[in-house]
Amino acid sequence: GTSLCALSIKRVDAGASESMKLSAGSGEARLFDPGTSSARSPLRSLSLDGGVKGSLSGIEMEAGKPVLDSNQKPKKTEINLSCSTLRYDDSSGKMTLSGNVKLWGDHPILFGNVDARQVVLIFSTSGEIDEVIVTGEPASTTITRKPPPARK
């Protein structure tokens, strides 16, 4: 449905240890019918406007398996975000953040803090973030950790 006032969305998938928390001044969320959601998300589409803030969190995966921390438990990761508008379309697997976009967190796809006019997050069919595309000027990334070693 459509909200004409402040909107908050919280999705927690305990089985996959994933969560999404978003808030905005207004927006619209379209859901799949129960039992028919895609593997990516129960959201068919999402359109948020006005001071969007939130986080995407889950378990770090590599080659389809959870990465373990020093205590041999699945390693949790998080991307925090803020922007003016957010659009998500499940059919393309793209989440587009526009207007004074800021991303930060410890997700392995980020090597630091991102500031840009627009950022596109591309999700795999299983719902993992596969790619981050930063566009527009000005745009900057402040590297806060070393990238993983190159794979052979």
C-alpha atoms as a PDB file:
ATOM      1  CA  GLY A   1       0.000   0.000   0.000  1.00  0.00           C
ATOM      2  CA  THR A   2       0.892   3.665   0.004  1.00  0.00           C
ATOM      3  CA  SER A   3       1.769   5.743   3.033  1.00  0.00           C
ATOM      4  CA  LEU A   4       1.203   9.497   2.988  1.00  0.00           C
ATOM      5  CA  CYS A   5       3.126   9.983   6.218  1.00  0.00           C
ATOM      6  CA  ALA A   6       6.258   8.547   7.789  1.00  0.00           C
ATOM      7  CA  LEU A   7       6.919   4.958   6.713  1.00  0.00           C
ATOM      8  CA  SER A   8       8.997   2.288   8.455  1.00  0.00           C
ATOM      9  CA  ILE A   9       9.740  -1.155   7.044  1.00  0.00           C
ATOM     10  CA  LYS A  10      11.347  -3.938   9.008  1.00  0.00           C
ATOM     11  CA  ARG A  11      11.986  -7.348   7.472  1.00  0.00           C
ATOM     12  CA  VAL A  12      13.640 -10.095   9.466  1.00  0.00           C
ATOM     13  CA  ASP A  13      14.299 -13.496   7.906  1.00  0.00           C
ATOM     14  CA  ALA A  14      15.416 -15.608  10.859  1.00  0.00           C
ATOM     15  CA  GLY A  15      16.096 -18.657   8.683  1.00  0.00           C
ATOM     16  CA  ALA A  16      18.555 -16.734   6.533  1.00  0.00           C
ATOM     17  CA  SER A  17      19.756 -14.497   9.397  1.00  0.00           C
ATOM     18  CA  GLU A  18      19.024 -11.425   7.287  1.00  0.00           C
ATOM     19  CA  SER A  19      17.265  -8.211   8.128  1.00  0.00           C
ATOM     20  CA  MET A  20      16.317  -4.962   6.469  1.00  0.00           C
ATOM     21  CA  LYS A  21      15.275  -1.889   8.424  1.00  0.00           C
ATOM     22  CA  LEU A  22      14.274   1.254   6.525  1.00  0.00           C
ATOM     23  CA  SER A  23      12.456   4.459   7.390  1.00  0.00           C
ATOM     24  CA  ALA A  24      11.418   7.425   5.244  1.00  0.00           C
ATOM     25  CA  GLY A  25       9.088  10.393   5.107  1.00  0.00           C
ATOM     26  CA  SER A  26       6.741   8.580   2.693  1.00  0.00           C
ATOM     27  CA  GLY A  27       6.682   5.652   0.325  1.00  0.00           C
ATOM     28  CA  GLU A  28       5.056   2.628  -1.190  1.00  0.00           C
ATOM     29  CA  ALA A  29       5.837  -1.074  -0.772  1.00  0.00           C
ATOM     30  CA  ARG A  30       4.371  -3.764  -3.016  1.00  0.00           C
ATOM     31  CA  LEU A  31       4.619  -7.297  -1.686  1.00  0.00           C
ATOM     32  CA  PHE A  32       4.367 -10.643  -3.409  1.00  0.00           C
ATOM     33  CA  ASP A  33       1.295 -12.682  -2.544  1.00  0.00           C
ATOM     34  CA  PRO A  34       1.933 -15.024   0.428  1.00  0.00           C
ATOM     35  CA  GLY A  35       3.859 -18.101  -0.665  1.00  0.00           C
ATOM     36  CA  THR A  36       4.879 -16.580  -4.021  1.00  0.00           C
ATOM     37  CA  SER A  37       7.793 -14.297  -3.090  1.00  0.00           C
ATOM     38  CA  SER A  38      11.046 -14.525  -5.000  1.00  0.00           C
ATOM     39  CA  ALA A  39      14.149 -16.037  -3.423  1.00  0.00           C
ATOM     40  CA  ARG A  40      15.507 -12.483  -3.141  1.00  0.00           C
ATOM     41  CA  SER A  41      12.812 -10.794  -1.123  1.00  0.00           C
ATOM     42  CA  PRO A  42       9.112 -10.706  -0.213  1.00  0.00           C
ATOM     43  CA  LEU A  43       9.154  -7.198  -1.727  1.00  0.00           C
ATOM     44  CA  ARG A  44       7.988  -6.912  -5.332  1.00  0.00           C
ATOM     45  CA  SER A  45       8.941  -3.223  -5.341  1.00  0.00           C
ATOM     46  CA  LEU A  46       9.736  -0.442  -2.926  1.00  0.00           C
ATOM     47  CA  SER A  47       9.695   3.321  -3.378  1.00  0.00           C
ATOM     48  CA  LEU A  48      10.792   5.540  -0.465  1.00  0.00           C
ATOM     49  CA  ASP A  49      11.154   9.322  -0.367  1.00  0.00           C
ATOM     50  CA  GLY A  50      12.253  11.930   2.126  1.00  0.00           C
ATOM     51  CA  GLY A  51      15.127  11.267   4.478  1.00  0.00           C
ATOM     52  CA  VAL A  52      15.594   7.531   3.877  1.00  0.00           C
ATOM     53  CA  LYS A  53      17.670   5.829   6.588  1.00  0.00           C
ATOM     54  CA  GLY A  54      18.286   2.203   7.324  1.00  0.00           C
ATOM     55  CA  SER A  55      20.416  -0.906   7.369  1.00  0.00           C
ATOM     56  CA  LEU A  56      20.796  -4.190   5.523  1.00  0.00           C
ATOM     57  CA  SER A  57      22.365  -6.974   7.553  1.00  0.00           C
ATOM     58  CA  GLY A  58      23.069 -10.641   7.166  1.00  0.00           C
ATOM     59  CA  ILE A  59      25.680 -13.374   7.204  1.00  0.00           C
ATOM     60  CA  GLU A  60      28.860 -13.033   5.134  1.00  0.00           C
ATOM     61  CA  MET A  61      28.872 -15.726   2.451  1.00  0.00           C
ATOM     62  CA  GLU A  62      31.654 -17.074   0.247  1.00  0.00           C
ATOM     63  CA  ALA A  63      31.103 -19.709  -2.438  1.00  0.00           C
ATOM     64  CA  GLY A  64      27.601 -20.284  -1.068  1.00  0.00           C
ATOM     65  CA  LYS A  65      28.786 -21.045   2.475  1.00  0.00           C
ATOM     66  CA  PRO A  66      28.835 -18.844   5.592  1.00  0.00           C
ATOM     67  CA  VAL A  67      32.197 -17.306   6.509  1.00  0.00           C
ATOM     68  CA  LEU A  68      33.057 -18.146  10.123  1.00  0.00           C
ATOM     69  CA  ASP A  69      34.461 -15.686  12.658  1.00  0.00           C
ATOM     70  CA  SER A  70      37.224 -16.465  15.161  1.00  0.00           C
ATOM     71  CA  ASN A  71      34.654 -18.245  17.393  1.00  0.00           C
ATOM     72  CA  GLN A  72      33.592 -20.481  14.488  1.00  0.00           C
ATOM     73  CA  LYS A  73      30.189 -18.760  14.246  1.00  0.00           C
ATOM     74  CA  PRO A  74      28.764 -17.263  11.034  1.00  0.00           C
ATOM     75  CA  LYS A  75      30.174 -13.760  10.552  1.00  0.00           C
ATOM     76  CA  LYS A  76      27.513 -11.044  10.614  1.00  0.00           C
ATOM     77  CA  THR A  77      27.769  -8.029   8.306  1.00  0.00           C
ATOM     78  CA  GLU A  78      25.877  -4.780   7.928  1.00  0.00           C
ATOM     79  CA  ILE A  79      25.487  -1.896   5.496  1.00  0.00           C
ATOM     80  CA  ASN A  80      24.032   1.310   6.917  1.00  0.00           C
ATOM     81  CA  LEU A  81      22.558   3.825   4.511  1.00  0.00           C
ATOM     82  CA  SER A  82      21.030   7.251   4.169  1.00  0.00           C
ATOM     83  CA  CYS A  83      19.739   8.979   1.026  1.00  0.00           C
ATOM     84  CA  SER A  84      16.920  11.145  -0.308  1.00  0.00           C
ATOM     85  CA  THR A  85      15.138   8.416  -2.315  1.00  0.00           C
ATOM     86  CA  LEU A  86      15.299   4.637  -2.552  1.00  0.00           C
ATOM     87  CA  ARG A  87      13.823   2.459  -5.317  1.00  0.00           C
ATOM     88  CA  TYR A  88      13.856  -1.343  -5.358  1.00  0.00           C
ATOM     89  CA  ASP A  89      12.596  -3.625  -8.130  1.00  0.00           C
ATOM     90  CA  ASP A  90      12.749  -7.356  -7.476  1.00  0.00           C
ATOM     91  CA  SER A  91      12.488  -8.294 -11.171  1.00  0.00           C
ATOM     92  CA  SER A  92      15.848  -6.609 -11.855  1.00  0.00           C
ATOM     93  CA  GLY A  93      17.352  -7.192  -8.401  1.00  0.00           C
ATOM     94  CA  LYS A  94      18.364  -3.525  -8.228  1.00  0.00           C
ATOM     95  CA  MET A  95      18.094  -1.094  -5.335  1.00  0.00           C
ATOM     96  CA  THR A  96      18.815   2.496  -6.408  1.00  0.00           C
ATOM     97  CA  LEU A  97      19.660   5.084  -3.768  1.00  0.00           C
ATOM     98  CA  SER A  98      19.697   8.713  -4.931  1.00  0.00           C
ATOM     99  CA  GLY A  99      20.426  12.128  -3.477  1.00  0.00           C
ATOM    100  CA  ASN A 100      23.192  12.656  -0.924  1.00  0.00           C
ATOM    101  CA  VAL A 101      23.815   8.908  -0.597  1.00  0.00           C
ATOM    102  CA  LYS A 102      25.940   7.665   2.285  1.00  0.00           C
ATOM    103  CA  LEU A 103      26.865   4.002   2.843  1.00  0.00           C
ATOM    104  CA  TRP A 104      28.988   2.638   5.671  1.00  0.00           C
ATOM    105  CA  GLY A 105      29.429  -0.640   7.493  1.00  0.00           C
ATOM    106  CA  ASP A 106      31.414  -3.847   7.544  1.00  0.00           C
ATOM    107  CA  HIS A 107      29.871  -5.734   4.609  1.00  0.00           C
ATOM    108  CA  PRO A 108      32.724  -7.259   2.554  1.00  0.00           C
ATOM    109  CA  ILE A 109      31.528  -5.535  -0.637  1.00  0.00           C
ATOM    110  CA  LEU A 110      32.318  -2.169   0.977  1.00  0.00           C
ATOM    111  CA  PHE A 111      35.911  -1.206   1.647  1.00  0.00           C
ATOM    112  CA  GLY A 112      34.968   1.944   3.460  1.00  0.00           C
ATOM    113  CA  ASN A 113      32.494   4.790   3.529  1.00  0.00           C
ATOM    114  CA  VAL A 114      30.756   5.851   0.313  1.00  0.00           C
ATOM    115  CA  ASP A 115      29.393   9.337  -0.404  1.00  0.00           C
ATOM    116  CA  ALA A 116      27.714   9.839  -3.804  1.00  0.00           C
ATOM    117  CA  ARG A 117      24.768  11.255  -5.713  1.00  0.00           C
ATOM    118  CA  GLN A 118      23.605   7.771  -6.679  1.00  0.00           C
ATOM    119  CA  VAL A 119      24.426   4.203  -5.697  1.00  0.00           C
ATOM    120  CA  VAL A 120      22.943   1.044  -7.202  1.00  0.00           C
ATOM    121  CA  LEU A 121      23.053  -2.188  -5.196  1.00  0.00           C
ATOM    122  CA  ILE A 122      22.634  -5.292  -7.353  1.00  0.00           C
ATOM    123  CA  PHE A 123      21.331  -8.395  -5.578  1.00  0.00           C
ATOM    124  CA  SER A 124      21.881 -12.014  -6.620  1.00  0.00           C
ATOM    125  CA  THR A 125      18.894 -14.324  -7.060  1.00  0.00           C
ATOM    126  CA  SER A 126      19.557 -15.575  -3.514  1.00  0.00           C
ATOM    127  CA  GLY A 127      19.379 -12.034  -2.099  1.00  0.00           C
ATOM    128  CA  GLU A 128      23.083 -11.353  -1.509  1.00  0.00           C
ATOM    129  CA  ILE A 129      24.598  -8.047  -2.643  1.00  0.00           C
ATOM    130  CA  ASP A 130      26.707  -8.866  -5.701  1.00  0.00           C
ATOM    131  CA  GLU A 131      27.744  -5.415  -6.827  1.00  0.00           C
ATOM    132  CA  VAL A 132      27.786  -1.757  -5.779  1.00  0.00           C
ATOM    133  CA  ILE A 133      27.777   0.845  -8.574  1.00  0.00           C
ATOM    134  CA  VAL A 134      28.586   4.432  -7.571  1.00  0.00           C
ATOM    135  CA  THR A 135      27.655   7.141 -10.099  1.00  0.00           C
ATOM    136  CA  GLY A 136      27.432  10.900 -10.373  1.00  0.00           C
ATOM    137  CA  GLU A 137      29.673  13.646  -9.170  1.00  0.00           C
ATOM    138  CA  PRO A 138      30.744  14.320  -6.552  1.00  0.00           C
ATOM    139  CA  ALA A 139      31.404  10.782  -5.375  1.00  0.00           C
ATOM    140  CA  SER A 140      34.005   9.489  -2.941  1.00  0.00           C
ATOM    141  CA  THR A 141      34.978   6.368  -1.081  1.00  0.00           C
ATOM    142  CA  THR A 142      37.079   6.518   2.053  1.00  0.00           C
ATOM    143  CA  ILE A 143      38.895   3.198   2.372  1.00  0.00           C
ATOM    144  CA  THR A 144      38.819   2.000   5.962  1.00  0.00           C
ATOM    145  CA  ARG A 145      39.980  -1.582   5.542  1.00  0.00           C
ATOM    146  CA  LYS A 146      42.140  -3.614   3.210  1.00  0.00           C
ATOM    147  CA  PRO A 147      40.489  -5.506   0.360  1.00  0.00           C
ATOM    148  CA  PRO A 148      40.679  -9.308   0.537  1.00  0.00           C
ATOM    149  CA  PRO A 149      43.626 -10.960  -1.218  1.00  0.00           C
ATOM    150  CA  ALA A 150      43.109 -11.639  -4.921  1.00  0.00           C
ATOM    151  CA  ARG A 151      41.718 -15.078  -5.677  1.00  0.00           C
ATOM    152  CA  LYS A 152      43.680 -17.399  -7.892  1.00  0.00           C
END
